[in-house]
């Protein structure tokens, strides 16, 4: 089969059905989340929806798509484990608390209705990000064939990523739960290798899912999706924003000098 045959053999009309279905599901999810946020008076509920939204997209893609069954089920399972763990973690972290300072600062700049501003700046933005980052899962739902070695690399990356993310979160939770650590900087365990093990793990998860999708044409074309996720985690809403607030705490400057920003490296 020639290069032209590989390209034309992909069911682009099937992908259109998948992506429209996931867009519709995401829209409904975000509308429900916005209603809950308005009722609670805080929009950080969308952070719980973030992980759950990817799970919803993966399940819809697996059901609607007609690509390799094993890959559809594997992607749905991997995204499900990652997304549900993240959603539960964010739910526990935000339960009983007020609005996230990031959203409070954003909504303070609203030129008119805070609700309409939140719909546009928070919910619509997150919906579009969900759809774009999940493109590897959507594309793969209609793909056939596979390069086994690439798929294995994808699963290994996902395992590394989930391990870093879940372990980093668990270590931080245990650290905060100890009253003797109040006011101290977490610099133990994975946090001595990188200042953001959870964000690093998140990036690895999505590069792994991309590799799994790229094991069949045309998954490789969705490379901008993991790039976008990595950008969010490193430069946009993730590590950089956290560093901005943490830099005001005593001892954090020394922690920055001793510990890698994002990519893990042995403690110094």
Tab-separated table of C-alpha atoms in Angstrom, residues 23-216:
chain	number	residue	atom	x	y	z
A	23	UNK	CA	-18.028	18.237	20.893
A	24	UNK	CA	-21.723	17.814	21.687
A	25	UNK	CA	-20.958	15.739	24.793
A	26	UNK	CA	-18.379	18.290	25.955
A	27	UNK	CA	-20.823	21.160	25.437
A	28	UNK	CA	-23.491	19.435	27.548
A	29	UNK	CA	-20.929	18.663	30.253
A	30	UNK	CA	-19.734	22.262	30.414
A	31	UNK	CA	-23.283	23.650	30.526
A	32	UNK	CA	-24.102	21.358	33.462
A	33	UNK	CA	-20.831	22.340	35.169
A	34	UNK	CA	-21.583	26.044	34.659
A	35	UNK	CA	-25.020	25.611	36.231
A	36	UNK	CA	-23.482	23.828	39.222
A	37	UNK	CA	-20.814	26.543	39.494
A	38	UNK	CA	-23.444	29.288	39.425
A	39	UNK	CA	-25.478	27.501	42.109
A	40	UNK	CA	-22.438	27.009	44.359
A	41	UNK	CA	-21.128	30.498	43.698
A	42	UNK	CA	-17.683	29.266	42.664
A	43	UNK	CA	-16.378	28.246	39.268
A	44	UNK	CA	-13.476	26.057	40.386
A	45	UNK	CA	-15.867	23.130	39.909
A	46	UNK	CA	-14.618	23.202	36.326
A	47	UNK	CA	-11.295	21.805	37.582
A	48	UNK	CA	-13.113	18.617	38.581
A	49	UNK	CA	-14.785	18.508	35.183
A	50	UNK	CA	-11.391	18.819	33.445
A	51	UNK	CA	-10.372	15.222	34.199
A	52	UNK	CA	-13.899	13.894	33.828
A	53	UNK	CA	-14.289	15.650	30.494
A	54	UNK	CA	-11.447	13.660	28.964
A	55	UNK	CA	-13.011	10.452	30.234
A	56	UNK	CA	-16.331	11.389	28.629
A	57	UNK	CA	-14.637	12.164	25.307
A	58	UNK	CA	-12.680	8.889	25.360
A	59	UNK	CA	-15.819	6.850	26.078
A	60	UNK	CA	-17.857	8.616	23.380
A	61	UNK	CA	-15.024	8.148	20.862
A	62	UNK	CA	-14.723	4.452	21.742
A	63	UNK	CA	-18.462	3.902	21.329
A	64	UNK	CA	-18.968	5.950	18.152
A	65	UNK	CA	-15.712	5.030	16.385
A	66	UNK	CA	-15.178	1.860	14.383
A	67	UNK	CA	-11.376	1.628	14.437
A	68	UNK	CA	-9.292	-1.123	16.023
A	69	UNK	CA	-11.354	-2.293	18.999
A	70	UNK	CA	-8.350	-3.062	21.218
A	71	UNK	CA	-6.948	0.456	20.780
A	72	UNK	CA	-10.308	2.145	21.377
A	73	UNK	CA	-10.790	0.161	24.574
A	74	UNK	CA	-7.180	0.661	25.703
A	75	UNK	CA	-7.328	4.419	25.167
A	76	UNK	CA	-10.681	4.657	26.938
A	77	UNK	CA	-9.258	2.651	29.838
A	78	UNK	CA	-6.037	4.659	30.135
A	79	UNK	CA	-7.836	7.993	29.891
A	80	UNK	CA	-10.462	6.723	32.321
A	81	UNK	CA	-7.939	5.768	35.001
A	82	UNK	CA	-6.033	9.033	34.621
A	83	UNK	CA	-9.077	11.304	34.325
A	84	UNK	CA	-11.125	9.831	37.163
A	85	UNK	CA	-8.126	9.898	39.518
A	86	UNK	CA	-7.510	13.553	38.636
A	87	UNK	CA	-11.195	14.473	39.003
A	88	UNK	CA	-11.361	12.824	42.444
A	89	UNK	CA	-8.139	14.528	43.508
A	90	UNK	CA	-9.444	17.954	42.443
A	91	UNK	CA	-12.797	17.309	44.125
A	92	UNK	CA	-11.115	16.469	47.431
A	93	UNK	CA	-8.804	19.467	47.165
A	94	UNK	CA	-11.583	22.000	46.473
A	95	UNK	CA	-14.355	20.534	48.662
A	96	UNK	CA	-15.532	22.975	51.307
A	97	UNK	CA	-13.324	25.791	50.052
A	98	UNK	CA	-14.083	29.054	48.294
A	99	UNK	CA	-13.310	30.231	44.807
A	100	UNK	CA	-9.912	29.537	43.294
A	101	UNK	CA	-7.793	32.741	43.420
A	102	UNK	CA	-7.045	32.365	39.690
A	103	UNK	CA	-10.723	32.567	38.785
A	104	UNK	CA	-11.416	35.261	41.372
A	105	UNK	CA	-8.715	37.446	39.833
A	106	UNK	CA	-10.022	36.759	36.341
A	107	UNK	CA	-13.655	37.506	37.203
A	108	UNK	CA	-12.684	40.726	38.971
A	109	UNK	CA	-11.805	42.070	35.522
A	110	UNK	CA	-15.229	41.240	34.053
A	111	UNK	CA	-16.493	44.299	32.114
A	112	UNK	CA	-20.134	43.313	32.620
A	113	UNK	CA	-21.911	40.212	33.844
A	114	UNK	CA	-19.526	37.948	35.783
A	115	UNK	CA	-21.610	34.925	34.771
A	116	UNK	CA	-21.369	35.609	31.045
A	117	UNK	CA	-17.696	36.444	31.446
A	118	UNK	CA	-17.135	33.126	33.236
A	119	UNK	CA	-18.993	31.239	30.505
A	120	UNK	CA	-16.690	32.700	27.872
A	121	UNK	CA	-13.381	32.857	29.689
A	122	UNK	CA	-13.580	29.702	31.802
A	123	UNK	CA	-16.088	27.190	30.462
A	124	UNK	CA	-15.768	27.826	26.720
A	125	UNK	CA	-11.972	27.989	26.962
A	126	UNK	CA	-11.817	24.704	28.858
A	127	UNK	CA	-14.250	23.040	26.455
A	128	UNK	CA	-12.120	23.972	23.443
A	129	UNK	CA	-8.962	22.849	25.260
A	130	UNK	CA	-10.596	19.513	26.111
A	131	UNK	CA	-11.524	18.949	22.482
A	132	UNK	CA	-8.128	19.953	21.079
A	133	UNK	CA	-5.956	18.036	23.555
A	134	UNK	CA	-8.092	14.909	23.095
A	135	UNK	CA	-7.670	14.859	19.290
A	136	UNK	CA	-5.278	11.859	19.442
A	137	UNK	CA	-8.019	9.841	21.136
A	138	UNK	CA	-10.608	10.981	18.604
A	139	UNK	CA	-8.422	10.326	15.556
A	140	UNK	CA	-7.458	6.898	16.858
A	141	UNK	CA	-11.090	5.886	17.315
A	142	UNK	CA	-11.441	5.478	13.549
A	143	UNK	CA	-7.915	4.232	12.739
A	144	UNK	CA	-6.901	0.724	11.685
A	145	UNK	CA	-3.582	-1.079	11.832
A	146	UNK	CA	-0.774	-0.453	14.284
A	147	UNK	CA	2.995	-0.294	14.779
A	148	UNK	CA	3.277	-2.371	17.943
A	149	UNK	CA	6.575	-0.870	19.154
A	150	UNK	CA	5.151	2.667	19.057
A	151	UNK	CA	2.037	1.554	20.936
A	152	UNK	CA	4.211	-0.058	23.640
A	153	UNK	CA	6.236	3.150	24.005
A	154	UNK	CA	2.965	5.017	24.464
A	155	UNK	CA	1.782	2.721	27.257
A	156	UNK	CA	5.173	2.925	29.018
A	157	UNK	CA	5.093	6.739	28.882
A	158	UNK	CA	1.557	6.699	30.291
A	159	UNK	CA	2.646	4.458	33.186
A	160	UNK	CA	5.608	6.726	33.970
A	161	UNK	CA	3.361	9.779	33.831
A	162	UNK	CA	0.597	8.389	36.036
A	163	UNK	CA	3.174	7.167	38.557
A	164	UNK	CA	4.767	10.607	38.807
A	165	UNK	CA	1.437	12.410	38.999
A	166	UNK	CA	-0.265	10.134	41.527
A	167	UNK	CA	2.828	9.684	43.693
A	168	UNK	CA	3.585	13.407	43.689
A	169	UNK	CA	0.025	14.258	44.715
A	170	UNK	CA	0.038	11.585	47.454
A	171	UNK	CA	3.368	12.798	48.841
A	172	UNK	CA	2.176	16.401	48.895
A	173	UNK	CA	-1.101	15.467	50.599
A	174	UNK	CA	0.773	13.519	53.294
A	175	UNK	CA	3.167	16.436	53.785
A	176	UNK	CA	0.326	18.940	54.219
A	177	UNK	CA	-1.538	16.630	56.584
A	178	UNK	CA	1.349	16.754	59.072
A	179	UNK	CA	0.907	19.854	61.305
A	180	UNK	CA	4.671	20.018	61.897
A	181	UNK	CA	5.160	20.905	58.220
A	182	UNK	CA	3.030	24.051	58.373
A	183	UNK	CA	4.856	26.912	56.649
A	184	UNK	CA	7.525	24.601	55.237
A	185	UNK	CA	8.323	23.937	51.567
A	186	UNK	CA	7.708	20.415	50.298
A	187	UNK	CA	11.120	19.239	49.021
A	188	UNK	CA	10.981	15.503	49.666
A	189	UNK	CA	10.394	12.426	47.517
A	190	UNK	CA	9.656	13.264	43.911
A	191	UNK	CA	9.488	16.930	44.927
A	192	UNK	CA	13.262	16.836	45.428
A	193	UNK	CA	13.703	15.783	41.782
A	194	UNK	CA	11.345	18.305	40.204
A	195	UNK	CA	9.310	21.185	41.604
A	196	UNK	CA	6.283	19.953	39.666
A	197	UNK	CA	6.175	16.128	39.560
A	198	UNK	CA	2.401	16.143	39.084
A	199	UNK	CA	2.577	18.438	36.053
A	200	UNK	CA	5.509	16.487	34.612
A	201	UNK	CA	3.511	13.295	35.029
A	202	UNK	CA	0.486	14.887	33.375
A	203	UNK	CA	2.602	15.796	30.339
A	204	UNK	CA	4.013	12.249	30.112
A	205	UNK	CA	0.493	10.793	30.219
A	206	UNK	CA	-0.566	12.813	27.193
A	207	UNK	CA	2.623	12.172	25.250
A	208	UNK	CA	1.985	8.488	25.930
A	209	UNK	CA	-1.592	8.694	24.677
A	210	UNK	CA	-0.336	10.551	21.615
A	211	UNK	CA	2.241	7.809	20.912
A	212	UNK	CA	-0.467	5.168	21.223
A	213	UNK	CA	-2.573	7.092	18.732
A	214	UNK	CA	0.459	7.659	16.472
A	215	UNK	CA	0.941	3.896	16.205
A	216	UNK	CA	-1.644	4.056	13.411
